[in-house]
mmCIF file of C-alpha atoms in Angstrom:
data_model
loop_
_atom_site.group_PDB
_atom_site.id
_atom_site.type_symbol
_atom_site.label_atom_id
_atom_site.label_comp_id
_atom_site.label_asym_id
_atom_site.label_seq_id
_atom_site.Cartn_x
_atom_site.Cartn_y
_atom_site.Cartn_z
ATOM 1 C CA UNK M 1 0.000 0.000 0.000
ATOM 2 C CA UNK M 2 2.550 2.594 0.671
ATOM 3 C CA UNK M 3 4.637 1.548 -2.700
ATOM 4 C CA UNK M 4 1.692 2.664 -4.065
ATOM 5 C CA UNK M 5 1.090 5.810 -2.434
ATOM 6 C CA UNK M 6 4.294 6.550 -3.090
ATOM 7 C CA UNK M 7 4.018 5.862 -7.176
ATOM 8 C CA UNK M 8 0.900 7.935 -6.554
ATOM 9 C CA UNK M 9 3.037 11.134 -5.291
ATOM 10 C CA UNK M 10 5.465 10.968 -7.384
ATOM 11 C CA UNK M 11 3.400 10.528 -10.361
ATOM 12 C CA UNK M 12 1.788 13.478 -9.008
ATOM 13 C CA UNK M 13 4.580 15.492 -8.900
ATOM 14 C CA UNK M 14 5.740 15.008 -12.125
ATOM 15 C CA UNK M 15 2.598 16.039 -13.723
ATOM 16 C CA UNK M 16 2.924 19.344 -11.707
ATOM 17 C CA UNK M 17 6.226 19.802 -12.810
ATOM 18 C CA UNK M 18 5.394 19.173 -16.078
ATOM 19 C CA UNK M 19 2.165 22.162 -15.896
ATOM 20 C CA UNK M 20 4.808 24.311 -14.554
ATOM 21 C CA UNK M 21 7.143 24.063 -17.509
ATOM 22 C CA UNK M 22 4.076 24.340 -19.798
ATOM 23 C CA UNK M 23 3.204 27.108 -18.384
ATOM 24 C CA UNK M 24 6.654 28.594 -18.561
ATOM 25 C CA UNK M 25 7.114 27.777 -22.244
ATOM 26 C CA UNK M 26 3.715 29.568 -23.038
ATOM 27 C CA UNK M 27 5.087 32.671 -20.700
ATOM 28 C CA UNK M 28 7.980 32.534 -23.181
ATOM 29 C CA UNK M 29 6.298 32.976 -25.829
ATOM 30 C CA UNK M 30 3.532 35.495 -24.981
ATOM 31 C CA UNK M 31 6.836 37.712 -24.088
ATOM 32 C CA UNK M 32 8.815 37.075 -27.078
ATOM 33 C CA UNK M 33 4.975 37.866 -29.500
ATOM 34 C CA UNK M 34 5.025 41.063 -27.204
ATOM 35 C CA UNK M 35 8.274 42.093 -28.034
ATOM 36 C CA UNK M 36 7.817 41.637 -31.766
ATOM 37 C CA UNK M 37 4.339 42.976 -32.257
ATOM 38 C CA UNK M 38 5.826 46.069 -30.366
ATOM 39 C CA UNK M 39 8.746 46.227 -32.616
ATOM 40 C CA UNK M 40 6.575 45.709 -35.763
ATOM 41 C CA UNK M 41 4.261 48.831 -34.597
ATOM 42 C CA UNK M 42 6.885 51.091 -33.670
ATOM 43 C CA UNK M 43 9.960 49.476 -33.644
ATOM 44 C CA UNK M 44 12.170 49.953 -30.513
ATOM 45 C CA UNK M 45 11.531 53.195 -29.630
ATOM 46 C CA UNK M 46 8.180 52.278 -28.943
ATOM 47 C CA UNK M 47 9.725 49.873 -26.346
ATOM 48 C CA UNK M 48 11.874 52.802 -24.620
ATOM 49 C CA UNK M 49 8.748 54.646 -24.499
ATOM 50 C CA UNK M 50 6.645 52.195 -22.785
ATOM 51 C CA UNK M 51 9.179 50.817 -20.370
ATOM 52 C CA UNK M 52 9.694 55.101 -19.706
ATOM 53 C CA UNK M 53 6.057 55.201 -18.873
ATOM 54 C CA UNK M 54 6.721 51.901 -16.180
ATOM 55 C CA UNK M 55 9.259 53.214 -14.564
ATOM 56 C CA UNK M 56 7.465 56.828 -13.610
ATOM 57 C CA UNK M 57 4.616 54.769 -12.461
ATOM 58 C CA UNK M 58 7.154 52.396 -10.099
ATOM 59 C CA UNK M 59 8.567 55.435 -8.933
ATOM 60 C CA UNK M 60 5.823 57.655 -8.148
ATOM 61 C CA UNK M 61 4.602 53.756 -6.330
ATOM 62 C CA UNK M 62 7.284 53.703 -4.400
ATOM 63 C CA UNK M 63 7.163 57.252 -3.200
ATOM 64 C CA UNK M 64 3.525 56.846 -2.291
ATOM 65 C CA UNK M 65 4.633 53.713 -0.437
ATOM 66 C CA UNK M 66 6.891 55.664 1.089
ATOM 67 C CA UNK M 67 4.724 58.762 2.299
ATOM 68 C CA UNK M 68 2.417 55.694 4.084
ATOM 69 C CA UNK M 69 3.631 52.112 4.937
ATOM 70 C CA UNK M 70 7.171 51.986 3.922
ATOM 71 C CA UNK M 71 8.628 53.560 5.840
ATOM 72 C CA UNK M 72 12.452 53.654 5.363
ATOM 73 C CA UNK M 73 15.784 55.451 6.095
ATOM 74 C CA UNK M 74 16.689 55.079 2.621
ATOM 75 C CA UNK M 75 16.853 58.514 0.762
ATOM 76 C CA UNK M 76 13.988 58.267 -0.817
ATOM 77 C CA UNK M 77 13.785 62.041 -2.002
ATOM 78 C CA UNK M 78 15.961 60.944 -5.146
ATOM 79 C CA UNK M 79 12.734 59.294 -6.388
ATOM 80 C CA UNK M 80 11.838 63.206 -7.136
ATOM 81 C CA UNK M 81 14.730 63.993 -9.646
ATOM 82 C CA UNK M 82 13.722 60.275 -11.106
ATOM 83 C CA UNK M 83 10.299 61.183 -11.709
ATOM 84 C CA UNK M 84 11.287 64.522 -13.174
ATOM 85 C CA UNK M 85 13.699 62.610 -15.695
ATOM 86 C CA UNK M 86 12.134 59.634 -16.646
ATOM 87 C CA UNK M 87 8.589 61.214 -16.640
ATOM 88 C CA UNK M 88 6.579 60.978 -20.027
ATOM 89 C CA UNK M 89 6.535 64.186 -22.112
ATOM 90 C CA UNK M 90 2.882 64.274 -22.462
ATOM 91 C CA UNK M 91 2.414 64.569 -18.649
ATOM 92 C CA UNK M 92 5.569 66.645 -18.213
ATOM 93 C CA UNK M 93 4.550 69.858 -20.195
ATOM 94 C CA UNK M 94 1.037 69.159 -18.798
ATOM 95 C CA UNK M 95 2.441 69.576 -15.552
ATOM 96 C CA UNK M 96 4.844 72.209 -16.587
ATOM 97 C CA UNK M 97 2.172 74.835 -17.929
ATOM 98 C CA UNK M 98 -0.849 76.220 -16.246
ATOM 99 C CA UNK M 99 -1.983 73.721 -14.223
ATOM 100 C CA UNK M 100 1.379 72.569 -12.638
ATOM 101 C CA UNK M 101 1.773 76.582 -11.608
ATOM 102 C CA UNK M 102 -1.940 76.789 -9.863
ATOM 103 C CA UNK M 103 -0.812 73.783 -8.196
ATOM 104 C CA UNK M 104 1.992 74.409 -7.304
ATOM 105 C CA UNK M 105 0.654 77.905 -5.843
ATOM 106 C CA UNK M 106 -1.933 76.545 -4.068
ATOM 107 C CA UNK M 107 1.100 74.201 -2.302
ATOM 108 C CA UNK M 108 3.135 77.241 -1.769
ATOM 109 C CA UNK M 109 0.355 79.240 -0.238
ATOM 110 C CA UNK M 110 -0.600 76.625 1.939
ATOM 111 C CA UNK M 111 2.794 75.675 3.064
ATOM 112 C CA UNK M 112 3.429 79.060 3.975
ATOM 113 C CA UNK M 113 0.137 80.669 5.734
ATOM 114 C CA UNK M 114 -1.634 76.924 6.682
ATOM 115 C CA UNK M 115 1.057 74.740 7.648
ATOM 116 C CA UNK M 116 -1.066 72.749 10.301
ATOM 117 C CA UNK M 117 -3.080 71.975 7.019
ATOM 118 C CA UNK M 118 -0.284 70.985 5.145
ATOM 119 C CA UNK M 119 0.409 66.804 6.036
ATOM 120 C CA UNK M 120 3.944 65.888 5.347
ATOM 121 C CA UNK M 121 2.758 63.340 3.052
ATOM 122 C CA UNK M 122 2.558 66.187 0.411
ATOM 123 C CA UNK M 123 5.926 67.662 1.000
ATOM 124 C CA UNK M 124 7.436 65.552 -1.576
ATOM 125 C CA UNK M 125 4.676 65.742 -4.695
ATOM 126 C CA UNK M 126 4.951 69.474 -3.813
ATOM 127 C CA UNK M 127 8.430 69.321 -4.619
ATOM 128 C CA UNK M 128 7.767 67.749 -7.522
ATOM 129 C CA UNK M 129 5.345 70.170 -8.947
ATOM 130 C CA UNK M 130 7.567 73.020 -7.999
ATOM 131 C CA UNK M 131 10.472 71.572 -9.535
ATOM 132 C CA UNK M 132 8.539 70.814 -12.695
ATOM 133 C CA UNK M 133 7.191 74.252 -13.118
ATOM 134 C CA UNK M 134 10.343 76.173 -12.096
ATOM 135 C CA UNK M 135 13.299 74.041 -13.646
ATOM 136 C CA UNK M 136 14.813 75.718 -16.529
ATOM 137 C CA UNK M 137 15.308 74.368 -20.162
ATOM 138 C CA UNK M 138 18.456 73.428 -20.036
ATOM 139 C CA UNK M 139 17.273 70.918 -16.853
ATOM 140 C CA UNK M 140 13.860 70.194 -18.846
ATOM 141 C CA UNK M 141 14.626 69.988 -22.166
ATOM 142 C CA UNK M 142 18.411 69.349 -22.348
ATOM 143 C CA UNK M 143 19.207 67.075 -19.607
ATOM 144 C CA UNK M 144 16.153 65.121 -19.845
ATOM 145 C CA UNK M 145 16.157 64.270 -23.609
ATOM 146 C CA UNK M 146 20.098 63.194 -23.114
ATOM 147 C CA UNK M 147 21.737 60.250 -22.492
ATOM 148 C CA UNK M 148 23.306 61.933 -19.340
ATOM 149 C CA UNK M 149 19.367 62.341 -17.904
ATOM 150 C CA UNK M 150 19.020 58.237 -18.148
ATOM 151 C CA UNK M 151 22.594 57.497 -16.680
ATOM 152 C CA UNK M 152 21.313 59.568 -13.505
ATOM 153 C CA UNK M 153 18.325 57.519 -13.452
ATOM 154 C CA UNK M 154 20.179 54.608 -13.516
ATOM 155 C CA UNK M 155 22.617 55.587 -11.136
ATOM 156 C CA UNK M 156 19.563 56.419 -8.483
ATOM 157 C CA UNK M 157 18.067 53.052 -9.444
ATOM 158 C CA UNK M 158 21.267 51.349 -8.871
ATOM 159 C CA UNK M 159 21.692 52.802 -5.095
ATOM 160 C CA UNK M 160 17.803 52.313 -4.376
ATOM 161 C CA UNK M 161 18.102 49.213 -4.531
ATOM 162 C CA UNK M 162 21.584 47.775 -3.306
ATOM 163 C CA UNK M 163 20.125 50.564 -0.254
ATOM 164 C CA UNK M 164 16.971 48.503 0.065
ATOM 165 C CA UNK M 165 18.802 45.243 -0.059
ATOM 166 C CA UNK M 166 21.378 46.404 2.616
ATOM 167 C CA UNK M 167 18.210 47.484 4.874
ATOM 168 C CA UNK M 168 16.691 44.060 4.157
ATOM 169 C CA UNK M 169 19.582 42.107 5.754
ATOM 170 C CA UNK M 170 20.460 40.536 1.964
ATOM 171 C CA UNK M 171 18.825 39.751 -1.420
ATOM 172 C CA UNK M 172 16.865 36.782 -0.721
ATOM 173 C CA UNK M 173 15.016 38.978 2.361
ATOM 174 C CA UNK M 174 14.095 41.554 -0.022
ATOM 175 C CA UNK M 175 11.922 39.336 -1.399
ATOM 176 C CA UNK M 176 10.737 37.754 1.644
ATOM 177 C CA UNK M 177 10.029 40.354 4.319
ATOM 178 C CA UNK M 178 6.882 42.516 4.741
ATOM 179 C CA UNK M 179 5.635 44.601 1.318
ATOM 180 C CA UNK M 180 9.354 43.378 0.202
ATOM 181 C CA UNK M 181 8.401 41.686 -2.944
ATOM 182 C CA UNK M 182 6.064 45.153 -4.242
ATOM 183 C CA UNK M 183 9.261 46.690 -3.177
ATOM 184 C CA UNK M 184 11.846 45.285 -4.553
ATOM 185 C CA UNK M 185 9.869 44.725 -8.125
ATOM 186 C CA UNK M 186 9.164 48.265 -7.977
ATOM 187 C CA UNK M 187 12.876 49.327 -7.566
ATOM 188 C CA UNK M 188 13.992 46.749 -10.068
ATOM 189 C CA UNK M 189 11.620 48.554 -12.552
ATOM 190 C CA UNK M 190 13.626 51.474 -11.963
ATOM 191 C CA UNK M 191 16.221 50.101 -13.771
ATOM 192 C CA UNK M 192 14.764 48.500 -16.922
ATOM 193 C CA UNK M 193 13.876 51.679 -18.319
ATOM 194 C CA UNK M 194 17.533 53.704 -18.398
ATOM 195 C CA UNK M 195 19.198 50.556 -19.076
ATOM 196 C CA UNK M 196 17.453 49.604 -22.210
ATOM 197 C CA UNK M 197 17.385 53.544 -23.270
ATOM 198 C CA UNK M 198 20.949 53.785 -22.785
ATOM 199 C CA UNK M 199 21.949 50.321 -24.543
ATOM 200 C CA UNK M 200 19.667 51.529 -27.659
ATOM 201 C CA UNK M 201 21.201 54.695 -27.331
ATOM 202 C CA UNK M 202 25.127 53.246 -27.659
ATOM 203 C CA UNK M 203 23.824 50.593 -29.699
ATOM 204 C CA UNK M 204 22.652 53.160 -32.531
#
């Protein structure tokens, strides 16, 4: 009876095993149609583009995260200059005309005549905003359509997360502690985006 049980399990097991490399090839795949449907409708750039628009999202995640649960020692204000790099350009100019100034005045004029009103939580978008609205060309336009603009973003990617590894006690607690998987992830996505924009870029 137990030889039996034990054909049972094992048989068992292999049939799991062999769902999980099914399941593996077909992840394969789905990637590698993704990657060449998105390089037949607009070729890499369109890649750089949508891996930019990932990485704002991961950062302004993480700086959310942050402002509530996170809580870390890790200098976390370099997610701002991130964000103002790596941000998309239809939401930068957005952000940089008219309605990035009224909100940006409205976080000024609170800050300054309401600060009981004002939770800290907000102390880092309103950076943000201000530094969106006030930075000058050569910071919005130069710097940010260079290759210099993704090598900082790398660079802050690169110490957020050997930071967050260091605070975790090691690599494989990263992944294993509270909120460390979202974290890590997000962090990690920091660095897809400069790295593939800056291998395209030397590539070509």
């Amino acid at each position: 009876m137990g030889r039996i049980d034990y054909l049972a399990m094992k048989t068992d097991q292999v049939a799991a095993d062999e769902l999980i490399n099914a399941d593996l090839r077909e992840l394969k795949a789905a990637a590698r149609n993704l990657f060449d449907h998105a390089t037949k409708l607009g070729g890499l750039g369109f890649g750089t583009s949508f891996l930019k628009w990932v990485a704002s999202f991961a950062a302004i995640y993480l700086l959310i995260l942050d402002r509530t649960n996170w809580k870390t020692n890790m200098l976390t204000a370099l997610l701002i200059p991130y964000i103002f790099l790596s941000l998309p350009h239809v939401i930068f100019h957005f952000l940089r005309g008219e309605v990035g100034k009224w909100i940006a005045l409205i976080a000024v004029v609170l800050r300054l005549f309401f600060p009981r009103h004002f939770p800290d939580w907000l102390e880092m978008p309103g950076s943000l905003i201000l530094l969106l609205v006030v930075s000058p060309n050569f910071f919005a336009e130069t710097i940010r359509d260079s290759w210099f603009g993704t090598a900082i973003c790398l660079v802050i990617g690169c110490y957020l997360l050997q930071e967050h590894i260091r605070a975790s006690g090691g690599f494989r607690n990263s992944f294993t502690q509270s909120h460390g998987i979202s974290n890590t992830v997000g962090i990690i996505l920091l660095l897809v985006y400069p790295i593939w924009a800056l291998v395209l870029h030397f590539v070509h």
